[in-house]
Short mmCIF file of C-alpha atoms in Angstrom, two decimals:
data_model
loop_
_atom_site.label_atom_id
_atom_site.label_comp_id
_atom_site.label_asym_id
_atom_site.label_seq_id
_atom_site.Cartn_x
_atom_site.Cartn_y
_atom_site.Cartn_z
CA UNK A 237 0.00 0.00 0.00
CA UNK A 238 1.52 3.59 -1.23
CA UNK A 239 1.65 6.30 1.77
CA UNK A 240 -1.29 8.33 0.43
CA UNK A 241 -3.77 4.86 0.72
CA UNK A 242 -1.86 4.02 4.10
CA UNK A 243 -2.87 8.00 4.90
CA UNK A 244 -6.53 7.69 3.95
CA UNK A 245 -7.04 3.91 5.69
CA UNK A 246 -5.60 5.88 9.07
CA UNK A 247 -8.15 8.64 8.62
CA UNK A 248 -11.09 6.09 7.97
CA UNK A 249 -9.77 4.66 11.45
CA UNK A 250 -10.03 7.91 13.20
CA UNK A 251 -13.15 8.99 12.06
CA UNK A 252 -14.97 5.40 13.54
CA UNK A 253 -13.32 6.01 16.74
CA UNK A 254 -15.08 9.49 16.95
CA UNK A 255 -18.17 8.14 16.37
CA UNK A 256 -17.90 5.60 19.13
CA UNK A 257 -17.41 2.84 16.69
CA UNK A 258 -14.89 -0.32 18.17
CA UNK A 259 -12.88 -2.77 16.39
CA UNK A 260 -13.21 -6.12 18.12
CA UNK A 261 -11.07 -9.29 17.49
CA UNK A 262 -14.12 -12.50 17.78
CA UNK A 263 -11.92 -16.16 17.92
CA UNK A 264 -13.18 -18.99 15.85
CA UNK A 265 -14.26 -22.17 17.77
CA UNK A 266 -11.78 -24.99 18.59
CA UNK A 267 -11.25 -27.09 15.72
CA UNK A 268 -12.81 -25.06 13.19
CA UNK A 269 -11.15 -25.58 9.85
CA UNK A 270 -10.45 -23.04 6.62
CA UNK A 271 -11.05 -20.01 8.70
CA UNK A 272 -8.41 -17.38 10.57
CA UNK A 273 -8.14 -18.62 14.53
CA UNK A 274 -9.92 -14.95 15.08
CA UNK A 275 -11.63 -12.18 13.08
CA UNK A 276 -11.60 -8.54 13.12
CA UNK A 277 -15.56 -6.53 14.01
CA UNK A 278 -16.40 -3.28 13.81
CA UNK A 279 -19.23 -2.90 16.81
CA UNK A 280 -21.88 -0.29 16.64
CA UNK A 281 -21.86 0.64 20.49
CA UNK A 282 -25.72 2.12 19.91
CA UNK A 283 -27.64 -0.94 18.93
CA UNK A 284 -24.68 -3.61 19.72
CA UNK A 285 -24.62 -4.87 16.51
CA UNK A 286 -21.56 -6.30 14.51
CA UNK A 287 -20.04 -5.72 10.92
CA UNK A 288 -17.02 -7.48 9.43
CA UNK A 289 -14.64 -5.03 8.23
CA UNK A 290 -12.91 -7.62 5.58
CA UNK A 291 -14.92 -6.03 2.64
CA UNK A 292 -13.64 -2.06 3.17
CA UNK A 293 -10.28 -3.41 3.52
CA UNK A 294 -10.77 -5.44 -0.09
CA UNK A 295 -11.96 -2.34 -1.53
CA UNK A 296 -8.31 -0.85 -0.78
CA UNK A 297 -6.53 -3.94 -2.29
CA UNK A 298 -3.80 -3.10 -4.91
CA UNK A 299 -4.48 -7.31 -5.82
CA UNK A 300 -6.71 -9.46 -5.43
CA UNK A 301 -6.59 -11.89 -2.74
CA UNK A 302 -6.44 -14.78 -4.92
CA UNK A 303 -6.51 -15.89 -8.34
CA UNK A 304 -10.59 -16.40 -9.87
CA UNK A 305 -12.14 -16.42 -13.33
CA UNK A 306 -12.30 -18.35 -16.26
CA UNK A 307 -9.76 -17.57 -18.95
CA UNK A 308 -10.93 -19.09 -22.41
CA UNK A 309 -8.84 -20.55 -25.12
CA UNK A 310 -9.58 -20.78 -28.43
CA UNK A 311 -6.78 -23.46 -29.34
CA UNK A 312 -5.80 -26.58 -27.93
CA UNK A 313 -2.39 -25.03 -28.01
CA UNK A 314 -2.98 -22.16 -26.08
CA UNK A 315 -4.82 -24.33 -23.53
CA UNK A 316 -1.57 -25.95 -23.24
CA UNK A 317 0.45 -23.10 -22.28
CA UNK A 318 -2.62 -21.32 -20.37
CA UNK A 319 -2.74 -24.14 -18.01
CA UNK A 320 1.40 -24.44 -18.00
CA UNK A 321 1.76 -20.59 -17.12
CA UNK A 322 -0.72 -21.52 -13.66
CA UNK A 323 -0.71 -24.76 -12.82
CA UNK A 324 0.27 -25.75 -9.39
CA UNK A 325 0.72 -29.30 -8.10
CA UNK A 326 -2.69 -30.01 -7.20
CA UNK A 327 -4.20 -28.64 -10.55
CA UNK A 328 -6.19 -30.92 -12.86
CA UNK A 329 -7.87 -31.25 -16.23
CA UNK A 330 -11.72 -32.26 -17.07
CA UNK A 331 -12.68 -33.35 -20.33
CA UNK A 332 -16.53 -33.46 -21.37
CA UNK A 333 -16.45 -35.80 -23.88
CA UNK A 334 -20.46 -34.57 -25.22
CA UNK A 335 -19.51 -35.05 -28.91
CA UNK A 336 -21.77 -32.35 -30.22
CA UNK A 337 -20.02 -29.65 -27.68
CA UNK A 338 -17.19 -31.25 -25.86
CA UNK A 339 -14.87 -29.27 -23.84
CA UNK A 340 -11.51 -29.25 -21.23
CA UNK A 341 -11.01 -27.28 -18.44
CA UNK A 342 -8.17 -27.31 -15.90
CA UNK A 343 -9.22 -25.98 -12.81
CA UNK A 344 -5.96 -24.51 -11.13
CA UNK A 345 -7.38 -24.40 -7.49
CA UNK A 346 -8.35 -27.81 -7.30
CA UNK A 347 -8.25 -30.12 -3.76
CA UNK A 348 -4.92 -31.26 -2.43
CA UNK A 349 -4.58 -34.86 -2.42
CA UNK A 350 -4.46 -36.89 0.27
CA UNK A 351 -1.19 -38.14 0.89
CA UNK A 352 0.11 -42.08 2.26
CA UNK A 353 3.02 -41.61 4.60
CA UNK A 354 4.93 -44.48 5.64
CA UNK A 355 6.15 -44.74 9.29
CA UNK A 356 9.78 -45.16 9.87
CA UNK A 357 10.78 -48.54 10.51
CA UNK A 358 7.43 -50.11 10.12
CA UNK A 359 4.75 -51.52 7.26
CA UNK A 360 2.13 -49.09 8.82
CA UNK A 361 1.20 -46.34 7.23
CA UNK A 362 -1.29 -43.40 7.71
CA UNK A 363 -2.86 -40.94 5.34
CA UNK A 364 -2.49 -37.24 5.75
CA UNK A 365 -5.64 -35.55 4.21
CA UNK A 366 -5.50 -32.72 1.35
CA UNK A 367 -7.01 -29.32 2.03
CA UNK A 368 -9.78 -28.20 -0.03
CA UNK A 369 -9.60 -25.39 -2.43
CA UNK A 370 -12.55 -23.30 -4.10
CA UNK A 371 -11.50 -24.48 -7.61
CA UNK A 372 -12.37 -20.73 -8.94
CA UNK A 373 -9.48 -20.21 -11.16
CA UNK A 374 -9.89 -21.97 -14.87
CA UNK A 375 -8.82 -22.15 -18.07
CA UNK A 376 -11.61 -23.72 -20.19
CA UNK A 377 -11.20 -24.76 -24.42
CA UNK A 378 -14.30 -25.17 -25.69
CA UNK A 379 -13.43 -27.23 -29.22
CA UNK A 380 -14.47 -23.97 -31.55
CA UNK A 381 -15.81 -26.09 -34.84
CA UNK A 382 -14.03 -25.48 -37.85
CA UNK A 383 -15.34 -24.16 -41.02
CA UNK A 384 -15.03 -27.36 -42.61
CA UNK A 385 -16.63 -29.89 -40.40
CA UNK A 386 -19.93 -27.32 -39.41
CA UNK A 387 -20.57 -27.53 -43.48
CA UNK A 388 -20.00 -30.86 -43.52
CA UNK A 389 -22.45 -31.61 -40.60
CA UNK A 390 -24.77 -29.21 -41.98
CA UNK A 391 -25.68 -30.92 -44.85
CA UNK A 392 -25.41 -34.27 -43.35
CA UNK A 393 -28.60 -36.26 -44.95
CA UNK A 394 -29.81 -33.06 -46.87
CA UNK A 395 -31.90 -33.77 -49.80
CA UNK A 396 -30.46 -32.00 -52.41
CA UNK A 397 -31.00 -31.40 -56.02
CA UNK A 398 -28.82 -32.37 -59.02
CA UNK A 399 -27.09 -28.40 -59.30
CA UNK A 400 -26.80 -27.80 -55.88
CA UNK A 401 -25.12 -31.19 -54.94
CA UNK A 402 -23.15 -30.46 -57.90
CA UNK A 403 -21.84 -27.56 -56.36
CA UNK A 404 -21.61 -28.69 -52.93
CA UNK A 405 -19.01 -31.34 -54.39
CA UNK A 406 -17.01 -28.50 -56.45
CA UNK A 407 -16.72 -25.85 -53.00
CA UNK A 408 -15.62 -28.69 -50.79
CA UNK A 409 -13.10 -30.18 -53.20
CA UNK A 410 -10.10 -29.50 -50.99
CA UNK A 411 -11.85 -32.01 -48.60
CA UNK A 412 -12.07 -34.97 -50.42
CA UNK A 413 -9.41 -37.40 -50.09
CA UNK A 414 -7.66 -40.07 -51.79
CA UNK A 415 -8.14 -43.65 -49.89
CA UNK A 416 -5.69 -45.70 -48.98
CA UNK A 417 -5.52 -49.05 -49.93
CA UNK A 418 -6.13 -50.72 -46.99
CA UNK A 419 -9.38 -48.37 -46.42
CA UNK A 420 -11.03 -49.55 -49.54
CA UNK A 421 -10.72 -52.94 -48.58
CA UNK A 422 -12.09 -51.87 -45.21
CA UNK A 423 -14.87 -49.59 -45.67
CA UNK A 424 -16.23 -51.29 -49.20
CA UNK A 425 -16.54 -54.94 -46.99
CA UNK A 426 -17.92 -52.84 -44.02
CA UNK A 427 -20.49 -50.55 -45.71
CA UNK A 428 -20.80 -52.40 -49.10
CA UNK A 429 -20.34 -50.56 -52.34
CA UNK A 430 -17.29 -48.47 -54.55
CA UNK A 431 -15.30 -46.05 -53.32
CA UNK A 432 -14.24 -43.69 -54.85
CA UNK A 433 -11.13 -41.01 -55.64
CA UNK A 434 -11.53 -37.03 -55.79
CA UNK A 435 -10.97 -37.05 -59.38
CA UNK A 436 -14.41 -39.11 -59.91
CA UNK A 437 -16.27 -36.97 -58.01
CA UNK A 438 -15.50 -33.89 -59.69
CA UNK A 439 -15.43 -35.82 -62.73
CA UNK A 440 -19.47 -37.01 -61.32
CA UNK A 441 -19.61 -33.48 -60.41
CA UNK A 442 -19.55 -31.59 -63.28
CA UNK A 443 -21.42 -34.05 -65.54
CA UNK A 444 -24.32 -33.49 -63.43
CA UNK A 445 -23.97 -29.75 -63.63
CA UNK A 446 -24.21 -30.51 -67.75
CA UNK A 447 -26.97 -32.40 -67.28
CA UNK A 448 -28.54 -30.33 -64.94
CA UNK A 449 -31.81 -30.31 -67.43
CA UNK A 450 -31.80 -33.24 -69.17
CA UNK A 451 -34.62 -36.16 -68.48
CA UNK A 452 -32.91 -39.74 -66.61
CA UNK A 453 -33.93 -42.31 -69.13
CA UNK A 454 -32.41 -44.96 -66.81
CA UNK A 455 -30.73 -45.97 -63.16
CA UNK A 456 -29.10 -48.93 -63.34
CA UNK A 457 -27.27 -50.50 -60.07
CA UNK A 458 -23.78 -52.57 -61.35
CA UNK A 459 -22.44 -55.76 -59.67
CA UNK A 460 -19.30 -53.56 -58.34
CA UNK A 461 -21.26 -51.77 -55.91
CA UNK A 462 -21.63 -48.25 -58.35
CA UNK A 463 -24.62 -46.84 -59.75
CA UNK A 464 -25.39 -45.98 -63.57
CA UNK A 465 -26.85 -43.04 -64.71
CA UNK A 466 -28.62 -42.52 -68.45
CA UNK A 467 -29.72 -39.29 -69.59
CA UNK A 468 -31.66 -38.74 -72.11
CA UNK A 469 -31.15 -35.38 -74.12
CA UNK A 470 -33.39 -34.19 -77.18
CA UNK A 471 -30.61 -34.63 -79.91
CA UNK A 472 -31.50 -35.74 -83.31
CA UNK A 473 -29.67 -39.00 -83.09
CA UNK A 474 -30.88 -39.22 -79.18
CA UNK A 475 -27.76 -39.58 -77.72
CA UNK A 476 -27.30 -40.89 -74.45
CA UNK A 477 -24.70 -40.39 -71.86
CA UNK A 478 -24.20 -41.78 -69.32
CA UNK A 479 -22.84 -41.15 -65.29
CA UNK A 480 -20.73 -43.92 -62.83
CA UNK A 481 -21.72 -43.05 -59.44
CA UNK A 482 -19.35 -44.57 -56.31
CA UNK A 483 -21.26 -45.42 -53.07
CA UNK A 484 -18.64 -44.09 -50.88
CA UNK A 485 -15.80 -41.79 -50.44
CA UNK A 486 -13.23 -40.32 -47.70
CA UNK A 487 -13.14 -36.83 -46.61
CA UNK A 488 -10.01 -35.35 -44.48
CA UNK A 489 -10.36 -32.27 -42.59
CA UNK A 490 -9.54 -30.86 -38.84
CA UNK A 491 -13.30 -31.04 -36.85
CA UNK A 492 -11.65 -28.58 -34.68
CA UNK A 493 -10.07 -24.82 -35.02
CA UNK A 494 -6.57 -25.14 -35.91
CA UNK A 495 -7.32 -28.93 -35.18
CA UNK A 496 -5.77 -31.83 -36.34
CA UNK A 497 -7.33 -33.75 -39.15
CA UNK A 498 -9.12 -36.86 -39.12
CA UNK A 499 -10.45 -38.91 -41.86
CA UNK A 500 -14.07 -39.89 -42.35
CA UNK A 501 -16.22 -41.99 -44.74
CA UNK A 502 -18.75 -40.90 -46.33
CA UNK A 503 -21.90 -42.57 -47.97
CA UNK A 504 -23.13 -41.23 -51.13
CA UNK A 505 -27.10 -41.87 -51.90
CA UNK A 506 -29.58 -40.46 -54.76
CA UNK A 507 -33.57 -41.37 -55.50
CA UNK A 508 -34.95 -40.91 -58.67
CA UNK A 509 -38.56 -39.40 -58.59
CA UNK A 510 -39.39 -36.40 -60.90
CA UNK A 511 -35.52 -35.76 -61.28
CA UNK A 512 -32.81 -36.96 -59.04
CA UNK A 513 -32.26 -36.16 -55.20
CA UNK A 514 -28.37 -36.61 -54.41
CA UNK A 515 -27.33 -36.54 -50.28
CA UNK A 516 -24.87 -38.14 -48.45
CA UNK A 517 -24.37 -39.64 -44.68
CA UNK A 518 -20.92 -39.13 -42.63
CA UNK A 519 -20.52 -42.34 -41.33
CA UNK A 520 -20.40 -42.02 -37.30
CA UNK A 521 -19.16 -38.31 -36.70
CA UNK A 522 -19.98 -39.05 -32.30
CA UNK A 523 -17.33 -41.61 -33.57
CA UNK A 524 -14.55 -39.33 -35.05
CA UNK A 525 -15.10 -36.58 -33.03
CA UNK A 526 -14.73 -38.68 -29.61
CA UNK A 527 -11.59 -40.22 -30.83
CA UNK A 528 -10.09 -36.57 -32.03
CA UNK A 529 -11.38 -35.79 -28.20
CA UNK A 530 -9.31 -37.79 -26.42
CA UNK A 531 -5.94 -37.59 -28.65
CA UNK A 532 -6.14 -34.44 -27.15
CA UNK A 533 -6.74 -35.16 -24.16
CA UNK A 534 -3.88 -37.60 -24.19
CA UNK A 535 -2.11 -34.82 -25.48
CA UNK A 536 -3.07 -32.16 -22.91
CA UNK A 537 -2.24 -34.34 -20.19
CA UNK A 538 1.32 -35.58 -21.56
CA UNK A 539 2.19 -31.66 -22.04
CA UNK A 540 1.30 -30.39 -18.93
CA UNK A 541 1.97 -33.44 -16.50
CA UNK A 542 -1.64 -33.12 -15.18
CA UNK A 543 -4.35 -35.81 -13.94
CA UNK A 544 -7.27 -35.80 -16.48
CA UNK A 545 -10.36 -36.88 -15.87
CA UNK A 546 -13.97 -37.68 -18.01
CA UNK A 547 -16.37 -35.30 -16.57
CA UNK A 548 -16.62 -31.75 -14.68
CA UNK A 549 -15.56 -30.87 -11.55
CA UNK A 550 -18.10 -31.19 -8.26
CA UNK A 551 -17.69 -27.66 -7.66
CA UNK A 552 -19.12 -24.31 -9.51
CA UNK A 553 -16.85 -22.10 -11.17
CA UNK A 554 -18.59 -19.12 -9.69
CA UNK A 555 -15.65 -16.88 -7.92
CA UNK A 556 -18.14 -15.52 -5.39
CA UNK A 557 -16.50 -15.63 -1.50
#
């Protein structure tokens, strides 16, 4: 405290003294835990009645009296070093694992453990217990979606027509990956059908885009899983073309902010009635974005030397005294 706020607490003294006003010290029963051994009163001598005097000395605090709040992080990285700059030795990390919104937070302030001490000279042993803390000082990452995955999600199972599937396919091009070998063997045995490479679908695509008006004269579904599409265009010779269309591909993309990727499967579907109506189906998102979940959490916790735990802590965040 600078002299002038030492000079104005001294003059707040005075002035209660001139009005009769006493400072009493009350002591706190025998035994009672997480509280001084005695606490300061101010007692009106009129009525009798008693204040505590902790909350005009808080409001001349140059800091607080402990750490409290909730800092948020927007990246799994800077939850890392968030939690790294405060952490003390009995801080630890929560994960809800909620697949549409999980979540971490480390809560600095958490209990003390209890501790096994080991008598000298002896097998016995006896447990010293940890102190409790308020657990109001957090850092919390709340998995911030990316781009990619929310449009992905969004038109999960969407009907969609011929142009604006046909779109879809060309804006998320930069998603679509090329599968491995060993996940065409896997997903075509596990889901049925063809899979198929980026190139086809842009290839499927833009045929659809030039057919956007043209009648389907037939649907045919082949022996290796694919689908065959006729159309049927009002040419002179009545030409007709026609479209291969896979059952599955793979797209690659980060679910999170700044994530890192994962790879998912994706069914591809169409009905014919009055036209075609193209959607697709991720296969298991809860899936992929549980897994991504705890690789983090696996990651978090290696980083930062911290116990992590599935769920939320028992107590609220609120920093209210």
């Amino acid at each position: 405290m600078d002299q002038l706020s030492e000079t104005a607490v001294n003059a707040v003294a005075d002035l209660v003294r001139e009005k009769g006003f006493q400072i009493v010290s009350v002591t706190a029963p025998p035994g009672a835990k997480g509280v001084p051994t005695s606490i300061p009163l101010l007692l009106n001598p009129k009525d009798g009645t008693a204040a505590g005097i902790k909350s005009h000395f808080d409001s001349w605090r140059d800091t607080p009296e402990r750490k409290t709040g909730t800092a948020k992080a927007t990246t799994l990285d800077s939850f890392i070093e968030l939690t790294e700059r405060h952490m003390t030795d009995h801080s630890v990390i929560f994960a809800d694992t909620n697949w549409p919104k999980p979540s971490f937070t480390t809560v600095i302030d958490y209990h003390q453990m209890n501790i096994a001490n080991v008598v000298e000279g002896s097998k016995d042993t006896f447990t010293t217990l940890g102190s409790p803390d308020k657990g109001h000082h957090r850092i919390h990452y709340p998995f911030p979606l990316s781009e990619e995955w929310q449009a992905w999600v969004a038109g999960n199972k969407k009907p969609m027509n011929q142009v604006d599937f046909a779109e879809f396919i060309e804006d998320r091009i930069g998603e679509l990956a090329a599968p491995h070998e060993d996940e065409i063997t896997f997903w075509e045995a596990k889901l049925g059908g063809k899979m198929a490479y980026p190139n086809e679908l842009q290839l499927l695509s833009r045929g659809l885009k030039i057919h956007a008006q043209t009648k389907v004269s037939n649907i045919v579904t082949l022996s290796s899983g694919e689908g065959e599409i006729s159309f049927e265009e009002e040419h002179r010779d009545m030409k007709g073309d026609k479209l291969t269309i896979p059952s599955l591909f793979i797209i690659q993309l980060p679910p999170f902010f700044q994530g890192e990727p994962t790879r998912v499967p994706v069914r591809l579907r169409y009905r014919a009635k009055e036209g075609i109506t193209w959607f697709y189906q991720l296969y298991r998102p809860d899936q992929y974005i549980t897994e991504q979940v705890m690789r983090d959490l696996a990651r978090a916790a290696s980083a930062t030397g911290l116990p992590a735990y599935q769920g939320t802590p028992e107590m609220s965040g609120s920093s209210s005294m």
